[in-house]
Amino acid sequence: MTNSVSAQFAASNNSSVAYVLFISAVAAIGGFLFGFDSGVINGTVTALGKAFQSDSVATGFNVASVLLGCAIGALVAGPLADRVGRKPVMIITAIVFALSAWGSGDAQTASAFILFRLIGGLGIGAASVLAPAYISEVAPAALRGRLATLQQLAIVLGLFAAFVSNYLIASAAGGAQYEFLFGLPAWRWMFWVELAPALLFLLGVLMIPESPRYLVAQGKLDKARSVFRRIHPGSEDQQIAEVSQSLQGNKKPSISDLFIQGSRKLHPIIWVGIALSVFQQFVGINVVFYYGAELWQAAGFDESQSLFINVLAGTTNIVSTFIAIALIDKIGRKPLLLVGSIGMFVSLALLTLIFGTAGFDAAGKLALTENMGTVALITANLFVVFFGLSWGPVVWVLLGEIFNNRIRGAALAVAASAQWIANFAITMTFPVLLGSIGLAGAYGFYTLSAFVSIFFVVKYIKETRGKSLEAM
């Protein structure tokens, strides 16, 4: 009899883990779209410049315009998700991704393209808030780090998918600006590929439940109990009691909870979240992913080689993220961040040295020798490795963990919005920096940011491994 009961409990536990994995994976499809929509621009930069007759500043805005939408989407999604629920906002987000994918590929003018990229940014920004919030709220404490890392894995898989599809389409057409199917330029099809995962996300979200912690906050205890029964069988009443206690009474979460009571000052933990977001961008990782083709052409590689290097960087990022998944619940969040900061600083410093000592060809472009080109390529991928096993996934995990139940949605919105503003600043300035102070100058700034991040981690980051959300 005892063995039978134990077997039933084990089966129930395995079933709940499988269910949590499924609903977390669905939420993470938003991260895939986040990555794809961010990375698809990489292979289209040159073609867009020719199609819309853009100069370097306008080209930078074509690329960076999506990030303004991201900042707005992130800022709006958190409070909206606190008001109407995580699931309805995810449904809206899926529709927004589909609209942006179609419109970006169909745009006939630069202004129309920027409009649809801004719309896509709303979806990316919303996904950057909703996926980590939802996953952290349904995942058991012992698995939360690995499950929350699904968000970053989905992002890098989305980036990789964009790089691969761009490479294949450009190779088939002979270049992003040349005709592909039905006489349309290849760059348009690069954007339209995103319609497939957007539809998959919409269908998946319709199948998952609302966050039980949101349901408790709204006083919908019977619905919350039903969801907790699926994800934490046997402890649903305890879960509800702990969430209710963490909410400190019957008042529903609001944006005012971000401020210290009786003052206009943000809680210190909000500033930690903002700093995490800003440092993640100021190390320059998205210069590699948004401008990879341009960057490597500036370093002497041709377009085909540069697009293939993007695929290589995307593969490296995926492998690194799997390393993070394996380690994050074993050694913790803070050690991974510290290793990543040190590794990024060293690799970025070496890249700055390589670009700073390289010569120039007759056209004034940076010219690396074959050996130095190889060293630069290896070093750039080492930078991606250190980012991929640390600041890439761990920041999203921490942003889903460090805020308490009352402020999670709104606090995540503020932190994610700060991240997109920082991303916009880095992305918008790279073409200008490239034309004025060169790759070495740009990478010198990213190196300095990685160096400062070491001290930030040591002083301000607290370990969250193994703690329940209610204990934060």
XYZ file of N, CA, C and O in Angstrom, residues 73-194:
488
model
N 6.821 49.135 -25.077
C 6.145 47.857 -24.839
C 6.444 47.284 -23.475
O 5.547 46.781 -22.779
N 7.707 47.380 -23.064
C 8.091 46.859 -21.747
C 7.447 47.678 -20.639
O 6.957 47.128 -19.642
N 7.419 48.998 -20.803
C 6.879 49.869 -19.767
C 5.375 49.678 -19.597
O 4.855 49.752 -18.480
N 4.685 49.412 -20.696
C 3.231 49.252 -20.655
C 2.824 47.846 -20.244
O 1.843 47.647 -19.518
N 3.576 46.827 -20.694
C 3.166 45.433 -20.512
C 3.072 45.020 -19.047
O 2.146 44.301 -18.667
N 4.025 45.474 -18.223
C 4.005 45.063 -16.818
C 2.766 45.517 -16.079
O 2.011 44.691 -15.540
N 2.494 46.837 -16.039
C 1.271 47.299 -15.371
C 0.003 46.729 -16.000
O -0.963 46.415 -15.295
N -0.010 46.576 -17.344
C -1.184 46.012 -18.005
C -1.396 44.554 -17.601
O -2.533 44.123 -17.362
N -0.290 43.800 -17.492
C -0.384 42.400 -17.068
C -0.844 42.299 -15.617
O -1.512 41.333 -15.234
N -0.469 43.286 -14.788
C -0.957 43.316 -13.407
C -2.449 43.639 -13.342
O -3.139 43.246 -12.403
N -2.944 44.340 -14.370
C -4.346 44.754 -14.371
C -5.256 43.693 -14.989
O -6.314 43.365 -14.424
N -4.882 43.163 -16.152
C -5.785 42.243 -16.867
C -5.279 40.802 -16.907
O -6.004 39.907 -17.346
N -4.020 40.575 -16.495
C -3.493 39.219 -16.470
C -2.350 39.010 -17.437
O -2.218 39.729 -18.441
N -1.516 38.015 -17.148
C -0.376 37.711 -18.016
C -0.842 37.135 -19.359
O -0.342 37.491 -20.415
N -1.813 36.228 -19.318
C -2.244 35.518 -20.525
C -2.860 36.437 -21.574
O -2.473 36.363 -22.751
N -3.818 37.313 -21.240
C -4.379 38.194 -22.269
C -3.332 39.082 -22.944
O -3.398 39.306 -24.154
N -2.362 39.559 -22.162
C -1.338 40.425 -22.750
C -0.415 39.619 -23.665
O 0.050 40.130 -24.700
N -0.168 38.349 -23.332
C 0.634 37.498 -24.216
C -0.100 37.246 -25.535
O 0.521 37.171 -26.602
N -1.416 37.108 -25.502
C -2.202 36.928 -26.724
C -2.075 38.164 -27.619
O -1.836 38.062 -28.829
N -2.208 39.337 -27.013
C -2.048 40.583 -27.763
C -0.644 40.666 -28.359
O -0.454 41.079 -29.512
N 0.355 40.247 -27.573
C 1.748 40.297 -28.025
C 1.966 39.439 -29.266
O 2.664 39.847 -30.207
N 1.378 38.251 -29.295
C 1.517 37.366 -30.458
C 0.950 38.018 -31.713
O 1.544 37.942 -32.801
N -0.201 38.667 -31.571
C -0.826 39.348 -32.713
C 0.051 40.502 -33.189
O 0.216 40.725 -34.401
N 0.638 41.236 -32.248
C 1.513 42.359 -32.584
C 2.732 41.875 -33.366
O 3.147 42.504 -34.361
N 3.330 40.735 -32.955
C 4.486 40.182 -33.676
C 4.120 39.863 -35.127
O 4.879 40.159 -36.054
N 2.951 39.253 -35.323
C 2.525 38.886 -36.674
C 2.311 40.128 -37.536
O 2.724 40.171 -38.705
N 1.672 41.150 -36.976
C 1.434 42.394 -37.706
C 2.743 43.057 -38.109
O 2.908 43.515 -39.249
N 3.697 43.085 -37.183
C 4.989 43.702 -37.470
C 5.759 42.947 -38.544
O 6.381 43.552 -39.430
N 5.738 41.615 -38.461
C 6.472 40.796 -39.438
C 5.963 41.046 -40.848
O 6.742 41.232 -41.788
N 4.634 41.061 -40.986
C 4.075 41.303 -42.318
C 4.369 42.731 -42.783
O 4.827 42.941 -43.914
N 4.103 43.710 -41.945
C 4.265 45.098 -42.333
C 5.703 45.487 -42.641
O 5.955 46.246 -43.585
N 6.664 44.962 -41.864
C 8.078 45.283 -42.099
C 8.522 44.777 -43.466
O 9.269 45.457 -44.183
N 8.068 43.568 -43.823
C 8.436 43.017 -45.120
C 7.724 43.682 -46.278
O 8.226 43.706 -47.403
N 6.544 44.256 -46.018
C 5.737 44.857 -47.071
C 6.003 46.346 -47.249
O 5.516 46.958 -48.204
N 6.765 46.960 -46.333
C 6.971 48.410 -46.333
C 7.561 48.897 -47.655
O 8.504 48.309 -48.182
N 7.000 50.016 -48.160
C 7.474 50.596 -49.407
C 8.316 51.847 -49.185
O 8.983 52.316 -50.099
N 8.254 52.384 -47.974
C 9.031 53.585 -47.649
C 9.721 53.384 -46.305
O 9.329 52.517 -45.512
N 10.723 54.217 -46.052
C 11.446 54.128 -44.784
C 10.519 54.420 -43.610
O 10.596 53.777 -42.560
N 9.611 55.388 -43.777
C 8.701 55.738 -42.678
C 7.754 54.598 -42.356
O 7.475 54.324 -41.185
N 7.251 53.901 -43.392
C 6.372 52.746 -43.160
C 7.142 51.627 -42.483
O 6.635 50.974 -41.557
N 8.387 51.421 -42.908
C 9.210 50.381 -42.292
C 9.439 50.679 -40.817
O 9.298 49.800 -39.962
N 9.789 51.926 -40.518
C 10.041 52.319 -39.125
C 8.779 52.142 -38.285
O 8.839 51.675 -37.136
N 7.606 52.466 -38.847
C 6.348 52.302 -38.114
C 6.136 50.850 -37.713
O 5.821 50.556 -36.554
N 6.317 49.935 -38.672
C 6.082 48.526 -38.365
C 7.170 47.942 -37.463
O 6.908 47.026 -36.690
N 8.380 48.482 -37.556
C 9.429 48.043 -36.629
C 9.119 48.530 -35.212
O 9.376 47.837 -34.228
N 8.560 49.744 -35.116
C 8.134 50.229 -33.802
C 7.044 49.336 -33.220
O 7.046 49.019 -32.028
N 6.111 48.904 -34.059
C 5.055 47.982 -33.622
C 5.672 46.672 -33.159
O 5.293 46.113 -32.122
N 6.655 46.173 -33.922
C 7.355 44.962 -33.501
C 8.049 45.146 -32.181
O 8.095 44.232 -31.355
N 8.573 46.353 -31.967
C 9.221 46.650 -30.697
C 8.267 46.542 -29.525
O 8.658 46.101 -28.442
N 7.012 46.933 -29.728
C 6.018 46.783 -28.665
C 5.913 45.320 -28.244
O 5.828 45.000 -27.056
N 5.914 44.424 -29.247
C 5.842 42.991 -28.952
C 7.083 42.479 -28.247
O 6.998 41.726 -27.277
N 8.259 42.899 -28.729
C 9.507 42.455 -28.106
C 9.579 42.933 -26.658
O 9.927 42.176 -25.746
N 9.251 44.215 -26.451
C 9.290 44.770 -25.099
C 8.335 44.053 -24.169
O 8.674 43.736 -23.024
N 7.120 43.779 -24.657
C 6.145 43.058 -23.840
C 6.636 41.655 -23.518
O 6.536 41.195 -22.374
N 7.191 40.963 -24.519
C 7.690 39.602 -24.299
C 8.834 39.585 -23.294
O 8.965 38.647 -22.502
N 9.656 40.640 -23.298
C 10.797 40.699 -22.377
C 10.347 40.815 -20.925
O 11.096 40.459 -20.011
N 9.127 41.298 -20.707
C 8.572 41.404 -19.357
C 7.744 40.177 -19.004
O 7.873 39.591 -17.921
N 6.888 39.757 -19.935
C 5.893 38.732 -19.640
C 6.494 37.342 -19.449
O 6.102 36.615 -18.530
N 7.433 36.958 -20.320
C 7.977 35.601 -20.226
C 8.696 35.353 -18.898
O 8.393 34.367 -18.217
N 9.652 36.205 -18.470
C 10.302 35.938 -17.181
C 9.344 36.040 -16.003
O 9.464 35.278 -15.035
N 8.369 36.956 -16.063
C 7.401 37.080 -14.972
C 6.546 35.824 -14.866
O 6.378 35.245 -13.783
N 6.015 35.377 -16.003
C 5.132 34.204 -16.006
C 5.881 32.952 -15.572
O 5.411 32.188 -14.720
N 7.072 32.731 -16.159
C 7.828 31.510 -15.838
C 8.212 31.483 -14.369
O 8.093 30.448 -13.698
N 8.671 32.606 -13.833
C 9.072 32.633 -12.426
C 7.885 32.372 -11.513
O 8.039 31.823 -10.417
N 6.676 32.741 -11.952
C 5.486 32.591 -11.117
C 4.874 31.198 -11.169
O 4.049 30.854 -10.329
N 5.252 30.379 -12.151
C 4.719 29.011 -12.211
C 5.759 27.959 -11.850
O 5.413 26.795 -11.614
N 7.049 28.344 -11.793
C 8.117 27.357 -11.604
C 8.390 27.075 -10.128
O 8.409 28.006 -9.310
N 8.622 25.799 -9.755
C 9.072 25.478 -8.392
C 10.433 26.117 -8.127
O 11.241 26.279 -9.052
N 10.716 26.464 -6.865
C 11.969 27.151 -6.526
C 13.200 26.370 -6.979
O 14.171 26.949 -7.468
N 13.155 25.030 -6.831
C 14.323 24.209 -7.157
C 14.622 24.188 -8.657
O 15.747 23.911 -9.073
N 13.607 24.474 -9.477
C 13.779 24.425 -10.931
C 13.710 25.803 -11.568
O 13.898 25.931 -12.771
N 13.439 26.835 -10.771
C 13.119 28.130 -11.339
C 14.257 28.703 -12.182
O 14.024 29.293 -13.244
N 15.489 28.538 -11.729
C 16.613 29.074 -12.491
C 16.696 28.468 -13.869
O 16.807 29.169 -14.878
N 16.597 27.122 -13.933
C 16.688 26.448 -15.230
C 15.496 26.782 -16.125
O 15.651 26.984 -17.331
N 14.296 26.827 -15.532
C 13.113 27.124 -16.333
C 13.116 28.572 -16.798
O 12.749 28.874 -17.945
N 13.530 29.489 -15.929
C 13.596 30.900 -16.332
C 14.650 31.111 -17.413
O 14.521 32.014 -18.245
N 15.675 30.258 -17.414
C 16.713 30.350 -18.442
C 16.169 29.960 -19.810
O 16.777 30.275 -20.839
N 15.007 29.279 -19.841
C 14.360 28.983 -21.116
C 14.116 30.264 -21.912
O 14.134 30.252 -23.144
N 13.857 31.363 -21.201
C 13.643 32.652 -21.867
C 14.867 33.029 -22.689
O 14.755 33.357 -23.876
N 16.050 32.964 -22.078
C 17.266 33.320 -22.814
C 17.574 32.297 -23.894
O 18.026 32.661 -24.987
N 17.339 31.004 -23.608
C 17.557 29.983 -24.628
C 16.669 30.261 -25.832
O 17.115 30.156 -26.991
N 15.412 30.621 -25.569
C 14.495 30.929 -26.661
C 14.966 32.161 -27.437
O 14.869 32.207 -28.666
N 15.479 33.167 -26.714
C 15.987 34.372 -27.383
C 17.130 34.023 -28.329
O 17.147 34.440 -29.490
N 18.102 33.235 -27.842
C 19.261 32.923 -28.678
C 18.881 31.973 -29.813
O 19.455 32.034 -30.903
N 17.888 31.084 -29.571
C 17.402 30.242 -30.662
C 16.702 31.099 -31.718
O 16.829 30.836 -32.923
N 15.978 32.118 -31.257
C 15.348 33.037 -32.197
C 16.371 33.803 -33.013
O 16.234 33.958 -34.231
N 17.416 34.289 -32.336
C 18.517 34.950 -33.046
C 19.146 34.010 -34.069
O 19.385 34.382 -35.221
N 19.417 32.773 -33.631
C 20.045 31.783 -34.503
C 19.161 31.491 -35.715
O 19.632 31.432 -36.854
N 17.853 31.325 -35.466
C 16.922 31.059 -36.564
C 16.912 32.208 -37.563
O 16.857 31.995 -38.779
N 16.964 33.445 -37.048
C 16.999 34.608 -37.937
C 18.283 34.624 -38.762
O 18.255 34.887 -39.970
N 19.414 34.330 -38.111
C 20.693 34.315 -38.824
C 20.704 33.246 -39.917
O 21.157 33.485 -41.044
N 20.195 32.043 -39.574
C 20.183 30.944 -40.543
C 19.251 31.259 -41.711
O 19.612 31.072 -42.880
N 18.034 31.735 -41.394
C 17.090 32.027 -42.478
C 17.609 33.165 -43.353
O 17.479 33.120 -44.583
N 18.212 34.181 -42.729
C 18.807 35.268 -43.515
C 19.900 34.743 -44.444
O 19.971 35.114 -45.623
N 20.759 33.878 -43.897
C 21.877 33.328 -44.666
C 21.368 32.504 -45.848
O 21.840 32.645 -46.980
N 20.368 31.647 -45.580
C 19.846 30.776 -46.635
C 19.128 31.582 -47.715
O 19.301 31.329 -48.919
N 18.318 32.541 -47.308
C 17.573 33.358 -48.277
C 18.533 34.209 -49.103
O 18.421 34.299 -50.333
N 19.513 34.848 -48.426
C 20.483 35.685 -49.137
C 21.327 34.850 -50.089
O 21.635 35.280 -51.210
N 21.702 33.649 -49.660
C 22.511 32.768 -50.520
C 21.726 32.351 -51.755
O 22.258 32.308 -52.870
N 20.437 32.044 -51.567
C 19.606 31.626 -52.699
C 19.369 32.771 -53.678
O 19.298 32.557 -54.894
N 19.261 33.985 -53.155
C 18.970 35.138 -54.012
C 20.227 35.793 -54.572
O 20.155 36.553 -55.539
N 21.379 35.511 -53.928
C 22.620 36.151 -54.340
C 22.910 37.415 -53.560
O 23.887 38.108 -53.815
N 22.068 37.728 -52.588
C 22.239 38.912 -51.757
C 20.888 39.384 -51.260
O 19.851 39.112 -51.874
N 20.878 40.092 -50.126
C 19.611 40.493 -49.512
C 18.819 41.470 -50.373
O 17.595 41.536 -50.272
N 19.495 42.236 -51.235
C 18.794 43.237 -52.033
C 18.269 42.690 -53.361
O 17.526 43.374 -54.078
N 18.642 41.428 -53.688
C 18.246 40.856 -54.975
C 16.919 40.106 -54.879
O 16.445 39.766 -53.792
N 16.306 39.827 -56.044
C 15.005 39.173 -56.082
C 15.083 37.742 -55.566
O 16.039 37.014 -55.838
N 14.036 37.356 -54.829
C 13.932 35.982 -54.324
C 12.664 35.372 -54.916
O 12.561 35.210 -56.121
N 11.658 35.065 -54.125
C 10.429 34.467 -54.637
C 9.471 35.534 -55.158
O 9.383 36.627 -54.592
N 8.773 35.196 -56.243
C 7.749 36.058 -56.830
C 8.280 37.440 -57.195
O 7.530 38.429 -57.214
N 9.578 37.498 -57.497
C 10.168 38.752 -57.939
C 10.344 39.791 -56.857
O 10.646 40.955 -57.149
N 10.174 39.405 -55.597
C 10.308 40.336 -54.473
C 11.709 40.252 -53.872
O 12.312 39.177 -53.857
N 12.242 41.374 -53.359
C 13.592 41.361 -52.781
C 13.696 40.371 -51.616
O 12.735 40.190 -50.845
N 14.869 39.777 -51.474
C 15.085 38.755 -50.439
C 14.854 39.307 -49.035
O 14.351 38.598 -48.159
N 15.190 40.586 -48.796
C 15.068 41.129 -47.446
C 13.624 41.121 -46.956
O 13.373 40.991 -45.748
N 12.660 41.241 -47.873
C 11.255 41.201 -47.463
C 10.902 39.818 -46.908
O 10.200 39.705 -45.891
N 11.376 38.779 -47.555
C 11.102 37.414 -47.108
C 11.769 37.118 -45.778
O 11.276 36.304 -44.993
N 12.879 37.768 -45.508
C 13.549 37.582 -44.216
C 12.619 37.975 -43.059
O 12.599 37.321 -42.014
N 11.842 39.038 -43.254
C 10.894 39.458 -42.226
C 9.659 38.558 -42.189
O 9.132 38.256 -41.115
N 9.197 38.110 -43.344
C 7.966 37.317 -43.397
C 8.110 35.933 -42.774
O 7.119 35.314 -42.387
N 9.319 35.426 -42.689
C 9.547 34.123 -42.043
C 9.000 34.119 -40.613
O 8.546 33.096 -40.096
N 9.000 35.284 -39.968
C 8.582 35.380 -38.564
C 7.090 35.092 -38.357
O 6.652 34.834 -37.226
